[in-house]
Short mmCIF file of N, CA and C in Angstrom, two decimals:
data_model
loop_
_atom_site.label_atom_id
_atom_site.label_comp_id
_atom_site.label_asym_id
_atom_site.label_seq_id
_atom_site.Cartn_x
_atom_site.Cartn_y
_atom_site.Cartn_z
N UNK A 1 -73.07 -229.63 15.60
CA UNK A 1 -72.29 -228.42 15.41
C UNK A 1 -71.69 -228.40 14.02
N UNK A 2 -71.67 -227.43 13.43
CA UNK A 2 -71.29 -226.90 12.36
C UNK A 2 -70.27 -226.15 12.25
N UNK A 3 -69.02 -225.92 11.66
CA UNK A 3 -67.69 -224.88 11.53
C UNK A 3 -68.12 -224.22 10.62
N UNK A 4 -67.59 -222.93 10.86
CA UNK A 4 -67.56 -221.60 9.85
C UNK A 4 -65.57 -220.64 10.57
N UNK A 5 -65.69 -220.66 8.99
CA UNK A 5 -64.47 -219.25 9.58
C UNK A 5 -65.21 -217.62 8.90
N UNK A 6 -64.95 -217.24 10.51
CA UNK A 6 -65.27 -216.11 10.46
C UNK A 6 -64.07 -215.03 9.91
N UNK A 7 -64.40 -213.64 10.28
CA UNK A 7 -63.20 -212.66 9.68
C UNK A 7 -62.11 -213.13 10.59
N UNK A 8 -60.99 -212.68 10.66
CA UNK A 8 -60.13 -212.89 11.26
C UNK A 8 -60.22 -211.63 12.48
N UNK A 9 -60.12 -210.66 12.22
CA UNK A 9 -61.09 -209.20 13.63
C UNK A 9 -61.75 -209.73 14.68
N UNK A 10 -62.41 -211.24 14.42
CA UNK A 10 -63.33 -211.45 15.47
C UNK A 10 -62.49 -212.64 16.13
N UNK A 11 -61.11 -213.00 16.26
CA UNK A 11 -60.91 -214.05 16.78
C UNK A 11 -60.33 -213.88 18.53
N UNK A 12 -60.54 -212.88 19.13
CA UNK A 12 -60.76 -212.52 20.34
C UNK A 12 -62.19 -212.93 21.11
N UNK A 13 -63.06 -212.91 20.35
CA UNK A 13 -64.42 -213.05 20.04
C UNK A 13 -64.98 -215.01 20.01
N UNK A 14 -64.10 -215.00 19.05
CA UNK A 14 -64.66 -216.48 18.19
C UNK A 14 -63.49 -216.90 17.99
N UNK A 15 -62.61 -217.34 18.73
CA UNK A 15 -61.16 -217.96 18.36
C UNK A 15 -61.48 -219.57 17.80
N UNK A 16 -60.85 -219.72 17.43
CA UNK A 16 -60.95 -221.25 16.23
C UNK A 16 -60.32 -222.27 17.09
N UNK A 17 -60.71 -223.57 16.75
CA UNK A 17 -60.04 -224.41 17.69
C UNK A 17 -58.59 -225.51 16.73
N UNK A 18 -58.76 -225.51 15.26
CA UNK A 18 -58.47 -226.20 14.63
C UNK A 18 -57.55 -225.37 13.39
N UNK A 19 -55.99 -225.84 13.04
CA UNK A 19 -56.01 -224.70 12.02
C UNK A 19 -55.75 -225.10 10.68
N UNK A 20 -56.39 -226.26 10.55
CA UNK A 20 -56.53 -226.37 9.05
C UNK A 20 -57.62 -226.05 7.79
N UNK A 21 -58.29 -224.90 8.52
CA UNK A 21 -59.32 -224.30 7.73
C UNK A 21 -58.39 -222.63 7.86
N UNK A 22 -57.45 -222.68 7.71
CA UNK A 22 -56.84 -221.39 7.91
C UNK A 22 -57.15 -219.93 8.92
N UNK A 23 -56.70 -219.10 8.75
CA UNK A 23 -57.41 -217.91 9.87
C UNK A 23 -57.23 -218.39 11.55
N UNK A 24 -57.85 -217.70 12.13
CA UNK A 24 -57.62 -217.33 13.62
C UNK A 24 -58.98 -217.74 14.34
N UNK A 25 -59.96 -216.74 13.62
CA UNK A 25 -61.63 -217.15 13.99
C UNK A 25 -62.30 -218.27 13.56
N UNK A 26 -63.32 -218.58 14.18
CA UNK A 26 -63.84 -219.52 13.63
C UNK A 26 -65.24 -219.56 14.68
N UNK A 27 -66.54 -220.19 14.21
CA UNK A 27 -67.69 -220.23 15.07
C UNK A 27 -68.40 -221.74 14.94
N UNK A 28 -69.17 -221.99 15.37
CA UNK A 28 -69.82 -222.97 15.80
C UNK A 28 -71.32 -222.86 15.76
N UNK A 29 -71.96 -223.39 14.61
CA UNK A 29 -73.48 -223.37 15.09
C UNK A 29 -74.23 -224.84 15.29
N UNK A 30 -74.52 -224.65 16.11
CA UNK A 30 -75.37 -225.88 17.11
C UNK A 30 -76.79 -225.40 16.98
N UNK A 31 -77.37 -226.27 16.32
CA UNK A 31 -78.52 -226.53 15.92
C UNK A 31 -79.01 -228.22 16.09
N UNK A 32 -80.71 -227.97 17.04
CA UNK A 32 -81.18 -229.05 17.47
C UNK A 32 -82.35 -228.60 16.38
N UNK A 33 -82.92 -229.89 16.13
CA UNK A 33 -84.17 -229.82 14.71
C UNK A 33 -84.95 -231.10 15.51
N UNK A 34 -86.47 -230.75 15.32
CA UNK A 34 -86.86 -231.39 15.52
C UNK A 34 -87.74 -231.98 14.25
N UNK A 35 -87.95 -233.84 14.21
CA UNK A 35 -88.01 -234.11 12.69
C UNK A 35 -89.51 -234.06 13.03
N UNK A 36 -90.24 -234.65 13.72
CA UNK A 36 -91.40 -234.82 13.92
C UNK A 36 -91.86 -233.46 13.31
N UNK A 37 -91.71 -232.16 13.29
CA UNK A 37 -92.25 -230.84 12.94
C UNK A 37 -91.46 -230.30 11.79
N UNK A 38 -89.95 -230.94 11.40
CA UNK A 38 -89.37 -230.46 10.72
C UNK A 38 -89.04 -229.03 10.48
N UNK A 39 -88.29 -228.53 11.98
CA UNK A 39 -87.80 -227.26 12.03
C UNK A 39 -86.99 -227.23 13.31
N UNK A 40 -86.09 -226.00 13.34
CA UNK A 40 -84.95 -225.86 14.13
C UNK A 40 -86.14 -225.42 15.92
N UNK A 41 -85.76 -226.29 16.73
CA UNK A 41 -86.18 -225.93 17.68
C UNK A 41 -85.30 -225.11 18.66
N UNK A 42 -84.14 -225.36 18.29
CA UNK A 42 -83.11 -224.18 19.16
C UNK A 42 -82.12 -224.18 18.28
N UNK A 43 -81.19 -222.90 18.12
CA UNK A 43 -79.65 -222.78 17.34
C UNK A 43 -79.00 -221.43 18.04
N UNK A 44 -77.85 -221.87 18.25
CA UNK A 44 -76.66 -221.13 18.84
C UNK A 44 -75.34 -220.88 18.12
N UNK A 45 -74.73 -219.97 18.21
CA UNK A 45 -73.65 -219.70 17.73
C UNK A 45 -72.60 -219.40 18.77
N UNK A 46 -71.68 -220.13 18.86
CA UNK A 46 -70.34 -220.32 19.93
C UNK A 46 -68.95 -220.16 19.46
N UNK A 47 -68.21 -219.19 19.90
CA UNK A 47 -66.73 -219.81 19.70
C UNK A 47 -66.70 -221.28 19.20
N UNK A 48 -65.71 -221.61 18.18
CA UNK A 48 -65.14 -223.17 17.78
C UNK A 48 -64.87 -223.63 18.82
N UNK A 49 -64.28 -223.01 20.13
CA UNK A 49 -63.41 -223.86 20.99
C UNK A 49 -64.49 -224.42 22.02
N UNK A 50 -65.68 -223.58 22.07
CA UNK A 50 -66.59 -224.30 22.96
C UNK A 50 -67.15 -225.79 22.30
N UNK A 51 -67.07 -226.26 23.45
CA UNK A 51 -67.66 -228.41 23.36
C UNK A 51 -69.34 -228.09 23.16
N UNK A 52 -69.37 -228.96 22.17
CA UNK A 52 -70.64 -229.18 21.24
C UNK A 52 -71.49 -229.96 22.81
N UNK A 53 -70.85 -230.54 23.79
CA UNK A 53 -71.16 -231.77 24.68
C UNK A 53 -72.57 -229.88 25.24
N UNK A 54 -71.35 -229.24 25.98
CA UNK A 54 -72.38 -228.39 26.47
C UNK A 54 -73.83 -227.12 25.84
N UNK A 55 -74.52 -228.26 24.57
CA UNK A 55 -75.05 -227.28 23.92
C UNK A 55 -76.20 -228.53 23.87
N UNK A 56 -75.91 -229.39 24.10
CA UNK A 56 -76.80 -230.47 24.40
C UNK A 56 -77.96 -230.58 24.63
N UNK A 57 -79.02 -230.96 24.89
CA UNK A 57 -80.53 -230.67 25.50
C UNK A 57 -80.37 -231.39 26.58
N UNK A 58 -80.80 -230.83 27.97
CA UNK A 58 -81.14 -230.97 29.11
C UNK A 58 -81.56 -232.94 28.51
N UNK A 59 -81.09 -233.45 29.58
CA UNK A 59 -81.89 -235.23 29.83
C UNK A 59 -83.23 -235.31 29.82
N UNK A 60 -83.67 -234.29 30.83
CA UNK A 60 -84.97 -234.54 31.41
C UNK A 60 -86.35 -233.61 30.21
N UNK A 61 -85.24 -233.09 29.53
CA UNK A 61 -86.25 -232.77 27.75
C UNK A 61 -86.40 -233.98 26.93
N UNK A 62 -85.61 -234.56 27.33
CA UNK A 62 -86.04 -235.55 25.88
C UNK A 62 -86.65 -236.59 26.38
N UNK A 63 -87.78 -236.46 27.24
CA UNK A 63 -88.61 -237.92 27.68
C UNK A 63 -89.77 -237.93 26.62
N UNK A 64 -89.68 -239.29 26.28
CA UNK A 64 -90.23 -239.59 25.13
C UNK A 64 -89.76 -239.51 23.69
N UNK A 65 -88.78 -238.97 23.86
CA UNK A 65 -88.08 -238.44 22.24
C UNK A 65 -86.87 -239.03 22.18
N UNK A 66 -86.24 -238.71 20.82
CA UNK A 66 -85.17 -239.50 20.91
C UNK A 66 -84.30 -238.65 19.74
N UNK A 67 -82.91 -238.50 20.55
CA UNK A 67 -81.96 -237.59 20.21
C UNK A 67 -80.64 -238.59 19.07
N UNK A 68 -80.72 -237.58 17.66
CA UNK A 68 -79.76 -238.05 16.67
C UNK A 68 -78.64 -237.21 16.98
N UNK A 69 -77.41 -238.08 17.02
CA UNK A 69 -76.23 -237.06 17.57
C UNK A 69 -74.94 -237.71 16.64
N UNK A 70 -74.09 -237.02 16.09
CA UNK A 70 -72.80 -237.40 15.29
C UNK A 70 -71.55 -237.72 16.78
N UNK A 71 -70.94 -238.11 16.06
CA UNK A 71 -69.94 -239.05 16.66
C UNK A 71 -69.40 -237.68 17.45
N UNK A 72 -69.28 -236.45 17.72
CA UNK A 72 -68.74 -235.55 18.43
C UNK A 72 -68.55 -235.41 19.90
N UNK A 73 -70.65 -236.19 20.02
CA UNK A 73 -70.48 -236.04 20.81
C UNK A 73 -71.08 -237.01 22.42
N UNK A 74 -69.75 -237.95 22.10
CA UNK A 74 -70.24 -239.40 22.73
C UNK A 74 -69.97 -238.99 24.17
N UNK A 75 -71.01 -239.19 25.07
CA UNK A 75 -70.64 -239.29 26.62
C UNK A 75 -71.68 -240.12 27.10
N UNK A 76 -71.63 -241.40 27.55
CA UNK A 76 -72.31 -242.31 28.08
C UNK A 76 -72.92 -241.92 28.69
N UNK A 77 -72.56 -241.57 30.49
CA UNK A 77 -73.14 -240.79 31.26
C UNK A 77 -74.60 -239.60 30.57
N UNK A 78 -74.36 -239.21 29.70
CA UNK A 78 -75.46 -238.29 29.33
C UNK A 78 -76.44 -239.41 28.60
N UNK A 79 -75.64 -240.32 27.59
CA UNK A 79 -76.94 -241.67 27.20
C UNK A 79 -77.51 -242.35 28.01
N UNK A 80 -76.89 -242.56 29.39
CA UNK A 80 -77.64 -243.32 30.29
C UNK A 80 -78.71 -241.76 31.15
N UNK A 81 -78.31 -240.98 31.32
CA UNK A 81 -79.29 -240.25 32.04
C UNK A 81 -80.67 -239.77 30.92
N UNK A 82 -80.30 -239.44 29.81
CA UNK A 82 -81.61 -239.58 28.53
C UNK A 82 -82.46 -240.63 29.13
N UNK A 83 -82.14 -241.95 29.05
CA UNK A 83 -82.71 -242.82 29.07
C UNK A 83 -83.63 -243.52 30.49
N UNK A 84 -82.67 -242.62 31.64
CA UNK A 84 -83.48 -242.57 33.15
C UNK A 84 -84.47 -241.78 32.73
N UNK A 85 -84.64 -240.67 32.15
CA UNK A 85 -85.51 -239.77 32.22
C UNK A 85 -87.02 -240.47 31.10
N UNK A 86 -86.52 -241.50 30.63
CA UNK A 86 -87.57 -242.16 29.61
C UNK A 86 -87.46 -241.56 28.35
N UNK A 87 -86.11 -240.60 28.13
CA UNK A 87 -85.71 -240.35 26.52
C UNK A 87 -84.90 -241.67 25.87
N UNK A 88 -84.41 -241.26 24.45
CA UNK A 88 -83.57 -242.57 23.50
C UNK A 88 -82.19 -241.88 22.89
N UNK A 89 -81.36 -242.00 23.13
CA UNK A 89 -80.22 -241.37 22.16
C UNK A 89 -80.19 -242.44 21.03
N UNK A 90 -79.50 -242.50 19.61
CA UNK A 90 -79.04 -243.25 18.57
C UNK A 90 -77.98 -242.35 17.91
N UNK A 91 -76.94 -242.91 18.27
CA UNK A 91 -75.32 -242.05 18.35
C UNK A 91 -74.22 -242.39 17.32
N UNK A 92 -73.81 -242.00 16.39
CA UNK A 92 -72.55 -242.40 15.45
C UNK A 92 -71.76 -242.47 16.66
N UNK A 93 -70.73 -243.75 16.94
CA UNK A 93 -69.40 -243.68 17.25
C UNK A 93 -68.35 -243.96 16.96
N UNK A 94 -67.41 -243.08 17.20
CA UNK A 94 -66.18 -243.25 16.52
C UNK A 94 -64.86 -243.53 17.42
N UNK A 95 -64.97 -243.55 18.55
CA UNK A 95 -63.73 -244.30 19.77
C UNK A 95 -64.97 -244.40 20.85
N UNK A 96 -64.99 -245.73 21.02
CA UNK A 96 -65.32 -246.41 22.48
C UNK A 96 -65.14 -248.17 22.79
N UNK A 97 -64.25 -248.44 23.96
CA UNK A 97 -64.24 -249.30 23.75
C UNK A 97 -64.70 -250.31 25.16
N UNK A 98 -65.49 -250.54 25.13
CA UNK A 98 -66.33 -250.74 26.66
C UNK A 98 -66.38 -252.42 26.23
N UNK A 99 -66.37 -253.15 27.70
CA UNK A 99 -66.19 -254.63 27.38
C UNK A 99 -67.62 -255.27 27.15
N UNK A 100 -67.69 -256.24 26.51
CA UNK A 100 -69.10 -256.81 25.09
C UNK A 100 -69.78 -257.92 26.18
N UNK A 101 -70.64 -257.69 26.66
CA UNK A 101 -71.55 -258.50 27.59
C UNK A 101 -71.78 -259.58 27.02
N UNK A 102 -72.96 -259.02 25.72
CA UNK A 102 -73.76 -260.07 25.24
C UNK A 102 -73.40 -259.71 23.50
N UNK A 103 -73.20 -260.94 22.79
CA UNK A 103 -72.72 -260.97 21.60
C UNK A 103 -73.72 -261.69 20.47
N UNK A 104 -74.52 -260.72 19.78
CA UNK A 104 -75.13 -261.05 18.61
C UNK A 104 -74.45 -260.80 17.49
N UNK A 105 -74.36 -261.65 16.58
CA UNK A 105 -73.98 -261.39 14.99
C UNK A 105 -75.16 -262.15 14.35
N UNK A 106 -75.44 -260.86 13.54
CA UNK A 106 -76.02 -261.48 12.43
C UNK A 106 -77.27 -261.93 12.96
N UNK A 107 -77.63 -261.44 14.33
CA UNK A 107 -79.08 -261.58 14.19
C UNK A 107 -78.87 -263.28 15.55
N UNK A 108 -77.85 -263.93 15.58
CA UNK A 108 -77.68 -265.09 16.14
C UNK A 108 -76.43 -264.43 17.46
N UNK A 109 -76.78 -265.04 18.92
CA UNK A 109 -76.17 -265.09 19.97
C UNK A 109 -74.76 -265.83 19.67
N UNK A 110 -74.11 -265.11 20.37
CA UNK A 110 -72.53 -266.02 19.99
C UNK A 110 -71.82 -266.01 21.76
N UNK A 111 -72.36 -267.04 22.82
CA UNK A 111 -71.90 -266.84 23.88
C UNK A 111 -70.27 -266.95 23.92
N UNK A 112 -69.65 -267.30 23.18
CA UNK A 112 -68.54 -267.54 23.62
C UNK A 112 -67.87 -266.29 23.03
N UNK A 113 -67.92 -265.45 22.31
CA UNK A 113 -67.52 -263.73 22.09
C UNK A 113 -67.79 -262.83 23.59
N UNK A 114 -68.82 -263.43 24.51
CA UNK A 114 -68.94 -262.41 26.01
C UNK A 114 -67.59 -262.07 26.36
N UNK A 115 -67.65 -260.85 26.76
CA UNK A 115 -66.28 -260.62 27.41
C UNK A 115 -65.20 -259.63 27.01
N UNK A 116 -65.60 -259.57 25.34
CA UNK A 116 -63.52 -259.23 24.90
C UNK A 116 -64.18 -257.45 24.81
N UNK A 117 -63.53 -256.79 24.57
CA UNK A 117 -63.66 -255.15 24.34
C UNK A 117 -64.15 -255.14 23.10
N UNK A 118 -65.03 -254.45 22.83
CA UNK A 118 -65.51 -253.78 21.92
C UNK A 118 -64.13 -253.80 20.72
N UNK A 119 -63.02 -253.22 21.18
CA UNK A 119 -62.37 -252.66 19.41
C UNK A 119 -61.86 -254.33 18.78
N UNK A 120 -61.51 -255.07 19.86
CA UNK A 120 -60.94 -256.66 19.33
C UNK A 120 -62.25 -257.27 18.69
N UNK A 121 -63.79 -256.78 18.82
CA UNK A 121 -64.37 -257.89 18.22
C UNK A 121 -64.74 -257.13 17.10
N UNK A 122 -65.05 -255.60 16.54
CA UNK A 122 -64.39 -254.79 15.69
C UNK A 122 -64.01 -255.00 14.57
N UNK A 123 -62.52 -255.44 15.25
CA UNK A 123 -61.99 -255.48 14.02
C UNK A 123 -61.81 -257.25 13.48
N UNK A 124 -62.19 -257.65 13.73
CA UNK A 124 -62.65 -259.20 13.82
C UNK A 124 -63.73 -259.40 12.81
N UNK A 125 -65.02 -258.56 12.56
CA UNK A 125 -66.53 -258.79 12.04
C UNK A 125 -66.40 -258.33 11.16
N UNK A 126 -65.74 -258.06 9.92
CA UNK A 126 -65.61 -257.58 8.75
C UNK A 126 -67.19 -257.24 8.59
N UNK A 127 -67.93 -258.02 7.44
CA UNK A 127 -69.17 -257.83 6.96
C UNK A 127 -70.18 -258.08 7.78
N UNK A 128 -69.80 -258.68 8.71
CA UNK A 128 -71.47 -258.92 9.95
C UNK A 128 -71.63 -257.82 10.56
N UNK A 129 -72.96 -257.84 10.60
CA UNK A 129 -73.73 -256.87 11.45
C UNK A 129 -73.76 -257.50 13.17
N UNK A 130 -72.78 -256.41 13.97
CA UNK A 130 -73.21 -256.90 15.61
C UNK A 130 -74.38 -256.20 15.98
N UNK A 131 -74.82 -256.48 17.03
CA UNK A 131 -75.82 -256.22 17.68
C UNK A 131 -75.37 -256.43 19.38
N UNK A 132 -74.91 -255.47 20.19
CA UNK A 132 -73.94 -255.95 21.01
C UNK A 132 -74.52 -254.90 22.62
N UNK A 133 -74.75 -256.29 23.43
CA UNK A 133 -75.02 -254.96 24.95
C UNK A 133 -73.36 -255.07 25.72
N UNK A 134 -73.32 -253.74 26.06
CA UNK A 134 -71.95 -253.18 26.51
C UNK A 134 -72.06 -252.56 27.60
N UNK A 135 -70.91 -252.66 28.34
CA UNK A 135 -70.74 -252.11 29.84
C UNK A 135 -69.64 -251.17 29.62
N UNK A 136 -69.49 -250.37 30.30
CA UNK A 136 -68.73 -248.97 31.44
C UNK A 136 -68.71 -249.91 32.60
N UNK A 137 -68.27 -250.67 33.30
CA UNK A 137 -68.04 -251.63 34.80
C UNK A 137 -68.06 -250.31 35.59
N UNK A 138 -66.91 -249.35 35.32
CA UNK A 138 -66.43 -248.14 36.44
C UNK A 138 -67.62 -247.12 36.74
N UNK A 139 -68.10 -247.15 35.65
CA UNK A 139 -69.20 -246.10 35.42
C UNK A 139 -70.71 -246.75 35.44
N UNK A 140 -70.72 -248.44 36.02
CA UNK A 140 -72.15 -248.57 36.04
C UNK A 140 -73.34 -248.02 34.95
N UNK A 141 -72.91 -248.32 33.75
CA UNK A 141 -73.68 -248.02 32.70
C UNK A 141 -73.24 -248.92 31.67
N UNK A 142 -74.82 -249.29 31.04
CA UNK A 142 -75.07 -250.70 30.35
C UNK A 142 -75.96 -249.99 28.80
N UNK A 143 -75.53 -249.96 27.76
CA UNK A 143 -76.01 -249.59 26.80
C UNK A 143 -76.01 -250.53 25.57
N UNK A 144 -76.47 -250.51 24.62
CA UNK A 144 -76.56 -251.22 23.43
C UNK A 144 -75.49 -250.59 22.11
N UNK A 145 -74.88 -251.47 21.56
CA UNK A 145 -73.77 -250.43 19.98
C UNK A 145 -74.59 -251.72 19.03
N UNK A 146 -74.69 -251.38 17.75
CA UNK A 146 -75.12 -251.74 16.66
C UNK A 146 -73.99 -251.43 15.80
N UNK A 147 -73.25 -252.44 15.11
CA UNK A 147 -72.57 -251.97 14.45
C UNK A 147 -72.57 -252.77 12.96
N UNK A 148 -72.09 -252.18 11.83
CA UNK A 148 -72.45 -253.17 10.53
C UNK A 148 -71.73 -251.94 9.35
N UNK A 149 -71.66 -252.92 7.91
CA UNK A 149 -70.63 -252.21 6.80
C UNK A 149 -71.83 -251.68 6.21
N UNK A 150 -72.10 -250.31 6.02
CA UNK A 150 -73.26 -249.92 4.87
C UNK A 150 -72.57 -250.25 3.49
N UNK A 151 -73.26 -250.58 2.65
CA UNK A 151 -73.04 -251.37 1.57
C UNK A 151 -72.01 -249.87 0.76
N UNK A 152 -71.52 -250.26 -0.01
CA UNK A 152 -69.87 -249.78 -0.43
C UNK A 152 -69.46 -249.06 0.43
N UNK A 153 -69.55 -248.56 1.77
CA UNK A 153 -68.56 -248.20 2.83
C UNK A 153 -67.28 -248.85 2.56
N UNK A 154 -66.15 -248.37 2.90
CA UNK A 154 -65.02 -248.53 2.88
C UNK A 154 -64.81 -249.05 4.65
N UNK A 155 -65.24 -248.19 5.45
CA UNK A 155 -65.25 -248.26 7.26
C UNK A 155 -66.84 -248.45 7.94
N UNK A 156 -66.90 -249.34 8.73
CA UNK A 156 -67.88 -249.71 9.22
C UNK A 156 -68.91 -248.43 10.39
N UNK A 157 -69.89 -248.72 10.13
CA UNK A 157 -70.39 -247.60 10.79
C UNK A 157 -71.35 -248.42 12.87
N UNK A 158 -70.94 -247.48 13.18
CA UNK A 158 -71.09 -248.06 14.76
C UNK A 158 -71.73 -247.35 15.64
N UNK A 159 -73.05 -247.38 15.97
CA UNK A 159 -74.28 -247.07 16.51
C UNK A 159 -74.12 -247.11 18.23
N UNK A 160 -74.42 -246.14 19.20
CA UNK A 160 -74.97 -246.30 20.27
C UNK A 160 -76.47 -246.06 20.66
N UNK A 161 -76.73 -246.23 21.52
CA UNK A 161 -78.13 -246.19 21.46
C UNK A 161 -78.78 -246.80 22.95
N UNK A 162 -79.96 -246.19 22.92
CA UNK A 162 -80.56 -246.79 24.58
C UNK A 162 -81.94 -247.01 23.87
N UNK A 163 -82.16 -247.53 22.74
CA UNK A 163 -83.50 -247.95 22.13
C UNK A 163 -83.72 -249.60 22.31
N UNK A 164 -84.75 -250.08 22.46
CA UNK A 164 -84.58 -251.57 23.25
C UNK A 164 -84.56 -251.76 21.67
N UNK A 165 -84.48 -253.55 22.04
CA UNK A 165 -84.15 -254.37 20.75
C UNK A 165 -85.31 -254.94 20.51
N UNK A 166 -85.92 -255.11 21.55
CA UNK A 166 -87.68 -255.79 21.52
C UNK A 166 -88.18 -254.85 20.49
N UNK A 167 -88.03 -253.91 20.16
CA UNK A 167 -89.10 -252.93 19.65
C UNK A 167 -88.15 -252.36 17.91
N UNK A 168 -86.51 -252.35 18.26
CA UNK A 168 -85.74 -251.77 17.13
C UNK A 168 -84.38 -252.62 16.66
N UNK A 169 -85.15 -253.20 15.64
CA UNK A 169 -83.76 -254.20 15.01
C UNK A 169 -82.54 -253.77 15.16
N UNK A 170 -81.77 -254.15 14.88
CA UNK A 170 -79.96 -253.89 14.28
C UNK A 170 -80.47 -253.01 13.09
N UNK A 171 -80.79 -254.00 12.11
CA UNK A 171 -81.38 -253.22 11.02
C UNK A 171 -82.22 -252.36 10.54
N UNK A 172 -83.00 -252.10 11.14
CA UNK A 172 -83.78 -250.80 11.39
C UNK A 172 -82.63 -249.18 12.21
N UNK A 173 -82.28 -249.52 12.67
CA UNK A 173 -80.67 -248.81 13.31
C UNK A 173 -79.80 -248.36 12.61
N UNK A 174 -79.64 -248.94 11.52
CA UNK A 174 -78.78 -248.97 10.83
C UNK A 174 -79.35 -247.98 9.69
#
């Protein structure tokens, strides 16, 4: 999803969700692209206040494919059902903190890291690249985060994803 402010006339219409782009209106375009063809396969225009979550592609579309999504719009539940259906999400995230099963750094197992939450080992790994399988316990969902510093980043960048590891490095992810 994309922000635009519209006229201000249309904010009955297109009310804004945020008001530091000034005005009243504001819209939303949600646009899915597909790279393999390199063109917009669907785009919508929404009120700001509508959730980017419900503009989504159906689960059971993306078998075989695999969906690039910005940190907007993280919901596990929808990464684990992609991935029943035999689709892949690969997700910027920016708050999740689900407890760390299995602990790779750097390419090497670190059993004794099993266990702690996601944000304590975080902020712990300065320059290593994790490679980390993670649980939802409540929610019965088991996914993979990749996380690592892109070189002069200031903040580390942190990957979800339902792409196996047999087949897609950390670094290739990244």
């Amino acid at each position: 999803g994309t922000y635009f402010r519209v006229h201000d006339a249309l904010a009955d219409l297109f009310p804004r969700r945020f008001g530091h782009w000034g005005g009243v209106a504001g819209v939303e375009l949600h646009a899915t692209m597909s790279l393999r063809c390199d063109q917009l396969s669907s785009l919508d225009i929404t009120a700001d206040t509508v959730s980017e979550r419900s503009r989504l592609p159906q689960p059971e579309s993306l078998r075989g494919k695999l969906l690039l999504a910005d940190r907007g719009y993280l919901d596990v539940a929808y990464v684990n059902q992609v991935a029943a259906y035999g689709g892949h999400v690969l997700q910027r995230v920016q708050q999740a903190n689900p407890i760390v099963e299995v602990v790779r750094i750097n390419g090497r197992r670190i059993p004794v890291l099993d266990g702690v939450e996601l944000v304590a080992l975080l902020s712990a790994a300065r320059d290593a690249v994790l490679d980390l399988d993670v649980s939802w316990p409540r929610k019965q969902i088991r996914l993979r985060i990749v996380s690592f510093s892109p070189p002069g980043a200031e903040t580390r960048t942190t990957l979800i994803t339902s792409l196996p590891r047999s087949q897609f490095s950390a670094a290739q992810l990244g």
